[in-house]
Structures are given as structure tokens and as C-alpha cells.
CSV table of C-alpha atoms in Angstrom, one decimal:
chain,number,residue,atom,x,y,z
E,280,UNK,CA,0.0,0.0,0.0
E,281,UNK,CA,1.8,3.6,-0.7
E,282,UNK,CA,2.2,6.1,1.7
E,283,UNK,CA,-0.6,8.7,0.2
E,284,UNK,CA,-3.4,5.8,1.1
E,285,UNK,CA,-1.9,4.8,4.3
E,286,UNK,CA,-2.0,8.4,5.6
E,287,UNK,CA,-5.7,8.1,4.9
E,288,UNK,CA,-6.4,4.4,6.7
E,289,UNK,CA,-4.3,6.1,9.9
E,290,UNK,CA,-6.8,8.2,10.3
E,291,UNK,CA,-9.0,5.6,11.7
E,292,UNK,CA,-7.3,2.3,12.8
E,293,UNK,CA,-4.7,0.3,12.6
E,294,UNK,CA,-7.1,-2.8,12.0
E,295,UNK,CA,-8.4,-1.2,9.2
E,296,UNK,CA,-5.0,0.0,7.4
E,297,UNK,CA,-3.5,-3.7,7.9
E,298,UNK,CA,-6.8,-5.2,6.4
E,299,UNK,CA,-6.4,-2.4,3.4
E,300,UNK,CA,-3.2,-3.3,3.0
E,301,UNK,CA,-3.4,-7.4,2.7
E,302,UNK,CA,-5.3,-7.1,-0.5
E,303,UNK,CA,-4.4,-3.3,-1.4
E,304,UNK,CA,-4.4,-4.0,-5.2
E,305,UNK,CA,-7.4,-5.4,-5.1
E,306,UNK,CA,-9.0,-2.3,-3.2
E,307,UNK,CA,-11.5,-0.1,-5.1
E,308,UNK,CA,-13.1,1.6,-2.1
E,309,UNK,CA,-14.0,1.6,1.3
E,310,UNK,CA,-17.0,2.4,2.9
E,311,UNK,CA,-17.2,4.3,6.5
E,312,UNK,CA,-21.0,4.9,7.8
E,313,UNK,CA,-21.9,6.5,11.2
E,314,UNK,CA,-22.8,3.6,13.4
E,315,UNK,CA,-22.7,1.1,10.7
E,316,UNK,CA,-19.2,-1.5,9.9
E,317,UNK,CA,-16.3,-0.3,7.7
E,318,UNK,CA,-17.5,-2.2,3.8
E,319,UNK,CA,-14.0,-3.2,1.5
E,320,UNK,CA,-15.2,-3.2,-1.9
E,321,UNK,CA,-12.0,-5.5,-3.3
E,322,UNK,CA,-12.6,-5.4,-7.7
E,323,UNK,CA,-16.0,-4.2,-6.6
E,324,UNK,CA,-17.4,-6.4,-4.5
E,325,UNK,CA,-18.3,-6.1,-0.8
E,326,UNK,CA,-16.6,-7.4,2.6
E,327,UNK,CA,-17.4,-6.3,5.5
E,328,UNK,CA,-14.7,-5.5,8.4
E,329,UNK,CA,-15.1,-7.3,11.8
E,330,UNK,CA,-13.2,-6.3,15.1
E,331,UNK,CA,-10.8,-9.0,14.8
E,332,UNK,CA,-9.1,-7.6,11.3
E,333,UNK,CA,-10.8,-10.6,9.0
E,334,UNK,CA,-13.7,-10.0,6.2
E,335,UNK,CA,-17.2,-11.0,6.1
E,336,UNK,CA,-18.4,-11.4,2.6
E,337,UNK,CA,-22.1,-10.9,4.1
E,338,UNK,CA,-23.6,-8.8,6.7
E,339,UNK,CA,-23.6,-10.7,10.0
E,340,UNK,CA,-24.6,-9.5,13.9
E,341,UNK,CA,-21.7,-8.9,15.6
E,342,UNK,CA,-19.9,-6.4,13.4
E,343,UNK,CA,-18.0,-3.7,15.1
E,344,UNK,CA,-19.5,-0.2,14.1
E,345,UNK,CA,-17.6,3.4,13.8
E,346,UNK,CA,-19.1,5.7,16.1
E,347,UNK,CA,-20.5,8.9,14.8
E,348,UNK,CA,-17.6,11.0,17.3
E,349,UNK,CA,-14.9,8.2,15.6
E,350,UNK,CA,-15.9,9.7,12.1
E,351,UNK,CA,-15.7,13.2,13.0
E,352,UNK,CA,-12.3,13.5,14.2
E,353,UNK,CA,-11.2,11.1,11.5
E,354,UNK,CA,-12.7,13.7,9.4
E,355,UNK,CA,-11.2,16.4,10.5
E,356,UNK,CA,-7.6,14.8,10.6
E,357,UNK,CA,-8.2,13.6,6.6
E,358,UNK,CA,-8.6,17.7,6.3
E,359,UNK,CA,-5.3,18.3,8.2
E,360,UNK,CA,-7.8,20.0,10.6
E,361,UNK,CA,-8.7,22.9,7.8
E,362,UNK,CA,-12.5,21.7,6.8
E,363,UNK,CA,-13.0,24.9,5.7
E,364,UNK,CA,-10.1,25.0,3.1
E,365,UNK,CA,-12.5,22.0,1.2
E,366,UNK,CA,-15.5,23.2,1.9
E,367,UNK,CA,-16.0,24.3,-2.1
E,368,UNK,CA,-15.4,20.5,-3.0
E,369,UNK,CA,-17.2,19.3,0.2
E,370,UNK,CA,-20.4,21.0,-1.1
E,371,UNK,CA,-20.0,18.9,-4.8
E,372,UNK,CA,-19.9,15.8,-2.7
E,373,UNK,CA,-16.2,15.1,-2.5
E,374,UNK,CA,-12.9,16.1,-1.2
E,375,UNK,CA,-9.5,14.9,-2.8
E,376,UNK,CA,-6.3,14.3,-1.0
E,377,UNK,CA,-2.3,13.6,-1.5
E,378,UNK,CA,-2.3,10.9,-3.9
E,379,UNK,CA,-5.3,11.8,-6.1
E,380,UNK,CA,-7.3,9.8,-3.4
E,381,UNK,CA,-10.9,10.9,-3.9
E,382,UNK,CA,-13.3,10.9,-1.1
E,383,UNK,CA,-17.4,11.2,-1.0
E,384,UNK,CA,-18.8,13.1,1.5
E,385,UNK,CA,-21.7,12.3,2.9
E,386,UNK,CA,-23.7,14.9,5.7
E,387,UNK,CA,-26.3,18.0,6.4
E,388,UNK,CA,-26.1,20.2,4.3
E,389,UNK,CA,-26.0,24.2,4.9
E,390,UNK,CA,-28.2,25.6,1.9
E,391,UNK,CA,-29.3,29.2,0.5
E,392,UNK,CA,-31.7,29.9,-2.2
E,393,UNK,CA,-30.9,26.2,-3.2
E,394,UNK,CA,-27.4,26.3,-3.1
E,395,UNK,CA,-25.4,24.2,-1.2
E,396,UNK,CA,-23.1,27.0,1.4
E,397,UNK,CA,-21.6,23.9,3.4
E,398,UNK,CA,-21.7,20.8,4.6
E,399,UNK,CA,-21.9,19.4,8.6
E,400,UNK,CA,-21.9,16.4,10.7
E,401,UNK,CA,-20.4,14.3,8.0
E,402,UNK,CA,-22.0,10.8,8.3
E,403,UNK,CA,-20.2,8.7,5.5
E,404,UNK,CA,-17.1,8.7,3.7
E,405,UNK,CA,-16.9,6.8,0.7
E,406,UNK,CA,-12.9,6.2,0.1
E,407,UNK,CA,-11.3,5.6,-3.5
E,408,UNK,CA,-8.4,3.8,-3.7
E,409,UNK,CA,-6.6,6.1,-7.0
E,410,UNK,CA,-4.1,3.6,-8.9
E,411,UNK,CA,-2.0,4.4,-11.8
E,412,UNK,CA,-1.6,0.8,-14.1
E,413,UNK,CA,0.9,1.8,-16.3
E,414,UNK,CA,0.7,-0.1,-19.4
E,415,UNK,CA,-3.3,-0.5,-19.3
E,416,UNK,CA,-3.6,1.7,-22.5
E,417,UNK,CA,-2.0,-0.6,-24.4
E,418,UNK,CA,-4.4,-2.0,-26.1
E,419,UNK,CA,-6.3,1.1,-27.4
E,420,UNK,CA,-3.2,2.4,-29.1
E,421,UNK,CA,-2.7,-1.7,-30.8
E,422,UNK,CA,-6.3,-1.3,-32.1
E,423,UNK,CA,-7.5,2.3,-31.8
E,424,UNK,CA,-7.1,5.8,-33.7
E,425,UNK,CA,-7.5,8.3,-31.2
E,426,UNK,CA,-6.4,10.8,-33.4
E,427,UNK,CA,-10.0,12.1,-33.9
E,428,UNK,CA,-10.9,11.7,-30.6
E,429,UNK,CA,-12.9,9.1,-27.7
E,430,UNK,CA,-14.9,8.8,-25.3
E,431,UNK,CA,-14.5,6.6,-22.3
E,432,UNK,CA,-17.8,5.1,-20.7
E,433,UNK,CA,-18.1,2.9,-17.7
E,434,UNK,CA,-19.5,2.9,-14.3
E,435,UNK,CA,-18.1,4.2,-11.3
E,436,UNK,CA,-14.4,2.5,-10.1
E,437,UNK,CA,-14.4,0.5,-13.4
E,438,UNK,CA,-11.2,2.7,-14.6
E,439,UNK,CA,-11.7,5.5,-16.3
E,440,UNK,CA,-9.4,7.4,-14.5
E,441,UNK,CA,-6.5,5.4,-14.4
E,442,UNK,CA,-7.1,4.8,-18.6
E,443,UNK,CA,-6.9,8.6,-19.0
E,444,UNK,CA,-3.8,8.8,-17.0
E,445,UNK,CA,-1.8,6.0,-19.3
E,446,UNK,CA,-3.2,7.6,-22.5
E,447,UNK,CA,-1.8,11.2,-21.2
E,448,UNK,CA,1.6,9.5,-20.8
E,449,UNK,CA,2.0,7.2,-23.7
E,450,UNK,CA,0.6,10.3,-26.2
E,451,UNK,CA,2.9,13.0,-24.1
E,452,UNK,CA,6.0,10.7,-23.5
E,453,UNK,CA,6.3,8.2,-25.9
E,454,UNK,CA,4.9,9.6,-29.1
E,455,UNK,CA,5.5,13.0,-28.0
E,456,UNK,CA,2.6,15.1,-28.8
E,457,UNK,CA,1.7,17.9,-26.8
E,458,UNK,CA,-1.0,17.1,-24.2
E,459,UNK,CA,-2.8,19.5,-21.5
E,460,UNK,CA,-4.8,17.9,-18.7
E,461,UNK,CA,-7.8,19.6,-17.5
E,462,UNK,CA,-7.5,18.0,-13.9
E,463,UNK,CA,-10.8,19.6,-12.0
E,464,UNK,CA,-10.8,17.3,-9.1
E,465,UNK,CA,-7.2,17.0,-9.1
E,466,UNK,CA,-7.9,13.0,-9.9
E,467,UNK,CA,-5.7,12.5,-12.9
E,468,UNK,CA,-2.6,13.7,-12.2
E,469,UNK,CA,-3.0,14.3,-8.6
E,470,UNK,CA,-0.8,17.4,-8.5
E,471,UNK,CA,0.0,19.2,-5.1
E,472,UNK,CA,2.1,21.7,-4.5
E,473,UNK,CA,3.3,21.9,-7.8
E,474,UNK,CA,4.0,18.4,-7.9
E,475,UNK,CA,2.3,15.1,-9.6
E,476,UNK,CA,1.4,12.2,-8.0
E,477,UNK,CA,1.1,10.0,-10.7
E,478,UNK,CA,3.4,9.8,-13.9
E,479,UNK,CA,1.9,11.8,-16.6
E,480,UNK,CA,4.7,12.0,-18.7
E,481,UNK,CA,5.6,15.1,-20.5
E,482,UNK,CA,1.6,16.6,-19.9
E,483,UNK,CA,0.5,20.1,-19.0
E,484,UNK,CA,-1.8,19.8,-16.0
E,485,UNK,CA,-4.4,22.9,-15.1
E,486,UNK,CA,-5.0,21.4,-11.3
E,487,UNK,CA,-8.5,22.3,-10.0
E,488,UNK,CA,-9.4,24.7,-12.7
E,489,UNK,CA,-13.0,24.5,-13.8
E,490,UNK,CA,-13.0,22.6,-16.4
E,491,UNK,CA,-14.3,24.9,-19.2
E,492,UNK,CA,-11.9,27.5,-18.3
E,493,UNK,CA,-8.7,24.7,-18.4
E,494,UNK,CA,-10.2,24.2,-21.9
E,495,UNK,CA,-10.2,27.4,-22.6
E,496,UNK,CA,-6.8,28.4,-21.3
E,497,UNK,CA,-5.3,25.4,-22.9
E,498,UNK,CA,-6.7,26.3,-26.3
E,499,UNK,CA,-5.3,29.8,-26.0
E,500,UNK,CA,-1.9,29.2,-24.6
E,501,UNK,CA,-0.9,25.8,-24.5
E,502,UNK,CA,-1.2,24.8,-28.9
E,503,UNK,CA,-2.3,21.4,-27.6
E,504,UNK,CA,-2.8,18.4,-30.2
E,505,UNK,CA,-4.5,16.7,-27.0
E,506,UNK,CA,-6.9,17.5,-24.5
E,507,UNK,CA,-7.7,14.9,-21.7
E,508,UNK,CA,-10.6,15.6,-18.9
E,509,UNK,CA,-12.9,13.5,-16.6
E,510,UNK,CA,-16.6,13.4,-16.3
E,511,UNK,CA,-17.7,15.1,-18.9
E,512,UNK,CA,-21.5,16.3,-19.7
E,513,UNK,CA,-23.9,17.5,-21.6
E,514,UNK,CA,-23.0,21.1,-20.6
E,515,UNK,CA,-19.6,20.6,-22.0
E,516,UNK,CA,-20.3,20.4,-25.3
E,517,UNK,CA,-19.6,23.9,-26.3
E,518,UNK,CA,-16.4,23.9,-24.8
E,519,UNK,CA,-15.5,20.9,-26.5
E,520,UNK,CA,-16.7,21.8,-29.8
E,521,UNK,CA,-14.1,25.0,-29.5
E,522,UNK,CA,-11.2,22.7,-28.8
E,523,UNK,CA,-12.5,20.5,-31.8
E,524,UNK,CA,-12.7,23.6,-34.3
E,525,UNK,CA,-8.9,24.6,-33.3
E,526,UNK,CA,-7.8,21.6,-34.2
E,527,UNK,CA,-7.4,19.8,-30.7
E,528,UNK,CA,-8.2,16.2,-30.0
E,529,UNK,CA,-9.7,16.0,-27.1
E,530,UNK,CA,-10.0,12.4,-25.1
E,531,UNK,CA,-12.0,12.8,-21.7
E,532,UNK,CA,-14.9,10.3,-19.7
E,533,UNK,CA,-18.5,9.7,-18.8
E,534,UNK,CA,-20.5,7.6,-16.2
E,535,UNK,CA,-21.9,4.9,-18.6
E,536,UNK,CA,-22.1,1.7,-18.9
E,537,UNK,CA,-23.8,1.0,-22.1
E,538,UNK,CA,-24.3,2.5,-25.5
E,539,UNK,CA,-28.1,1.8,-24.9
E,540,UNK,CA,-27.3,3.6,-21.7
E,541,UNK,CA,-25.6,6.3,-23.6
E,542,UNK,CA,-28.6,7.0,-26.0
E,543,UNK,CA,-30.8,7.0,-23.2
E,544,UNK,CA,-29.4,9.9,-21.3
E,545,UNK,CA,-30.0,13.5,-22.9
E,546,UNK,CA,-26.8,15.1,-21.7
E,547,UNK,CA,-24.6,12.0,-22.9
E,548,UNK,CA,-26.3,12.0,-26.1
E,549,UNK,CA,-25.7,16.1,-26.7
E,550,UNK,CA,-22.1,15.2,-26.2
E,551,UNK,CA,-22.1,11.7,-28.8
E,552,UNK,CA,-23.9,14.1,-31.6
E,553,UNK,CA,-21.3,16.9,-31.4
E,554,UNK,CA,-18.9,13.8,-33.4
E,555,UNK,CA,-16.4,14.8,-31.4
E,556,UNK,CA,-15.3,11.6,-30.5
E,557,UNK,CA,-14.6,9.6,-33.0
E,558,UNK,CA,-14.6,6.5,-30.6
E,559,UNK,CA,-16.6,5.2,-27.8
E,560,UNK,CA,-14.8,2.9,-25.2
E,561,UNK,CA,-16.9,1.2,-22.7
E,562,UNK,CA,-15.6,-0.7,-19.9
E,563,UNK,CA,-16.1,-3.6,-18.5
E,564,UNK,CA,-16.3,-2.7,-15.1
E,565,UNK,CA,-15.1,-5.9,-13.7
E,566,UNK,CA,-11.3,-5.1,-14.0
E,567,UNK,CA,-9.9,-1.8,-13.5
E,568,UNK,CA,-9.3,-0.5,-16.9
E,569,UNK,CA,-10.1,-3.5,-18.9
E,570,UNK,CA,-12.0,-2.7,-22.7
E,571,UNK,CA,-15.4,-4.3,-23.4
E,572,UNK,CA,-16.7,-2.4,-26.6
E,573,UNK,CA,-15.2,-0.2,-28.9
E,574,UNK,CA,-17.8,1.7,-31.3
E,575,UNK,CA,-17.2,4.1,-34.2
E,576,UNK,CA,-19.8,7.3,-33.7
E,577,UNK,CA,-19.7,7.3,-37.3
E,578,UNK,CA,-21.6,4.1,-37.5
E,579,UNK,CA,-24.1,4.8,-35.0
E,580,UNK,CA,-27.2,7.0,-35.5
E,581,UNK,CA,-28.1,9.5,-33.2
E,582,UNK,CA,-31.6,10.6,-33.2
């Protein structure tokens, strides 16, 4: 287990940092409720932490709960006891930390004229495990043009991420183009304090920019032949089309997990019918990173 993930697990026990780290590259998340067991989701699938450091693959009586006071001060210590510096994230749902370590937020929410202000008494934490497979791209550059552009679909923890972050490399470093990274969430390269926390090769990375104006800027100043991004939607689409008419490729991800899926969901479909991408990935969702379906937009009508 690195050291960016243990820092997180010490924030609650050493039970549960020894159990993350038996079967740490198999880890995809963990799951910490108020009064409810710590869940390990290992390639996705559930066990559930008893006191004595060994897994239940089904909910039994017995199972030692985190206390709501435990989760707090757990809390605050991920935050390096500054909530308020994430409260901007915290109020999207998430917080990121060292490592590119993503975690969901669950809690009360402060809200004004149906804004979210803030977030308080934080009652689950849902905790990503970020990897970086180097290599896992491999395959789409044996079989795929990307030079016109994808777009890669699969559910939640199924690798999206960790695709993104080889393609930036192998494009950047090993065929030398010019890539920029528009790195919202601070996810992809996991840059902090001016440093990244993956390998990206030879990218540009615009770290917690919004992502329309790290398209923008990277359009204007950068002369990018690639643009990677993460979660991607229907409101994009205009930024996207500008990179598209300067000439920029632009390679980014959405939550799907079918092209039925895909066609089904307005937003998605605004994004298929601006042919940006000339492909459409989709994961399989059982193995991080691993390809089930390739499609080329050009063969697909969109209504």
C-alpha cells in the first residue's frame, strides 16, 4: 500500500490499514458509515470488516460499528484539521487528498436559495483507492485511432481514470505530442504543490481549474494536439466543440455503462452528436481498466 493511502487508513485504525493493506491491489473503495461496519469493496465487491481484522463477505450480527464522534475526528484529521479549506469541493460531494485519493462526502447540508453554502456532521465517507496501471492503454493504441478523438464510458471504479492517466503519458512521452490535462478534481494527475502524483509523462496539468476554463486556457496558450478531462457532460459540449474547431483532439470520460445507456441519457447524447469523438470505449467494469466495446460514432445514428 503507498504512503498517500496509508496516511488516509491512519486516520482511523490500525485494523483497518493492515486489512487495506493485505489485498491493497485489489481495493476499489471503502466504505465508513456513522454507526454502521467499515464495507472493503475489493474489484468491486463487498466485505465487511469485523473487530478482529478478518472479512465477512455478508452482513452478519456482531460487526463492530464506527461511532459517529470516531468519524468526525477522522474527518477532521483527513482535512489536516482545515475543513473549511474543502468546503467548495465538500459542497460537490467530495474532497480529494495527496495521492489523487478521492473521497465522498456524505452529511447535512447548509443551503441558501438552493445552493449548497456547506456541509456538517459528516456521516459517510466513501474512500477511493486512486491507482495508476501503467501499461493498461496498451491496447487502445494496438487497435484504436485516437487521433479524432474518444470517449470513455463505464461505471463508477471500473477505470476511467486510471485509462486517461496512461493515455496522457503514452501520447505525451512516448509519441511526443503535446497534451494539456484539464485535472478539475485534481484526480488524474493528482498534483500538489506543484507536484504530480502519478506519472503523466511530458503533460500540461491545469489542477482544479473548472473545467471549461482549463479548456479554454489550454486552447489559448498551451497549442495542444490533445486534451484529456474526466466526467464530462452534456454542458460541456460547447467547450468541447471549441477545442474540436482549433484543431485539438480532445479524449476525456462519462459515467456509462452502455451504449443503450448512452442514447438513453440526454446530456450524454448532446455530447455523442457533437462527433467529437470519433470513438466510444466502454468498460467492462469488472477489472480496472479492462476494454469491453469499442464503437465508431460514425456508425451509429443518433436521433
Amino acid at each position: 500500500m503507498d504512503e498517500s493511502f496509508k496516511s488516509i487508513t491512519d486516520c482511523f485504525s490500525d485494523k483497518l490499514t493492515n486489512a487495506a493493506g493485505m489485498r491493497f491491489n485489489d481495493l476499489c473503495e471503502i466504505r465508513i458509515r456513522a454507526g454502521k461496519p467499515v464495507v472493503m469493496y475489493f474489484l468491486n465487491k463487498p466485505h465487511f470488516l469485523r473487530s478482529d481484522g478478518t472479512f465477512a463477505d455478508t452482513y452478519e450480527s456482531g460487526l463492530e460499528a464506527v461511532s459517529f464522534d470516531e468519524l468526525q475526528k477522522a474527518f477532521e484529521k483527513l482535512c489536516s484539521y482545515s475543513v473549511y479549506k474543502h468546503i467548495e469541493n465538500m459542497t460537490k460531494g467530495f474532497i480529494t487528498v495527496g495521492g489523487g485519493h478521492r473521497i465522498g462526502v456524505c452529511g447535512s447540508s447548509v443551503v441558501s436559495g438552493g445552493e449548497v453554502l456547506s456541509v456538517t456532521d459528516v456521516t459517510g465517507l466513501n474512500i477511493r483507492a486512486a491507482k495508476e496501471y501503467c501499461g493498461c492503454a496498451s491496447f487502445i493504441f494496438n487497435s484504436v485511432d485516437l487521433s479524432r478523438g474518444a470517449l470513455i464510458c463505464g461505471i463508477p471504479s471500473s477505470g476511467k481514470t486510471t485509462l486517461l492517466r496512461d493515455i496522457a503519458k503514452t501520447l505525451s512521452f512516448d509519441m511526443l505530442k503535446k497534451v494539456s490535462i484539464a485535472d478539475e478534481r485534481c484526480e488524474i494527475a493528482s498534483r500538489l504543490g506543484g507536484r504530480s502524483g502519478f506519472d503523466v509523462g511530458l503533460s500540461d496539468v491545469y489542477s482544479g481549474y473548472p473545467k471549461s476554463a482549463a479548456l479554454t486556457l489550454a486552447v489559448r496558450t498551451m497549442s495542444p494536439d490533445y486534451i484529456i478531462c474526466d466526467e464530462l457532460t452534456g454542458e460541456d459540449s460547447a467547450n468541447v466543440m471549441q477545442a474540436l474547431n482549433c484543431g485539438v483532439t480532445v479524449i476525456s470520460a462519462v459515467h456509462c455503462d452502455s451504449l443503450e445507456t448512452l442514447m438513453r441519457n440526454p446530456s450524454l447524447k448532446r455530447l455523442a452528436a457533437t462527433r467529437a469523438f470519433q470513438k466510444l470505449i466502454f468498460l467492462s467494469g469488472t477489472v480496472p481498466a479492462k476494454i469491453k466495446e469499442i464503437y465508431d460514432i460514425g456508425e451509429i445514428t443518433i436521433d
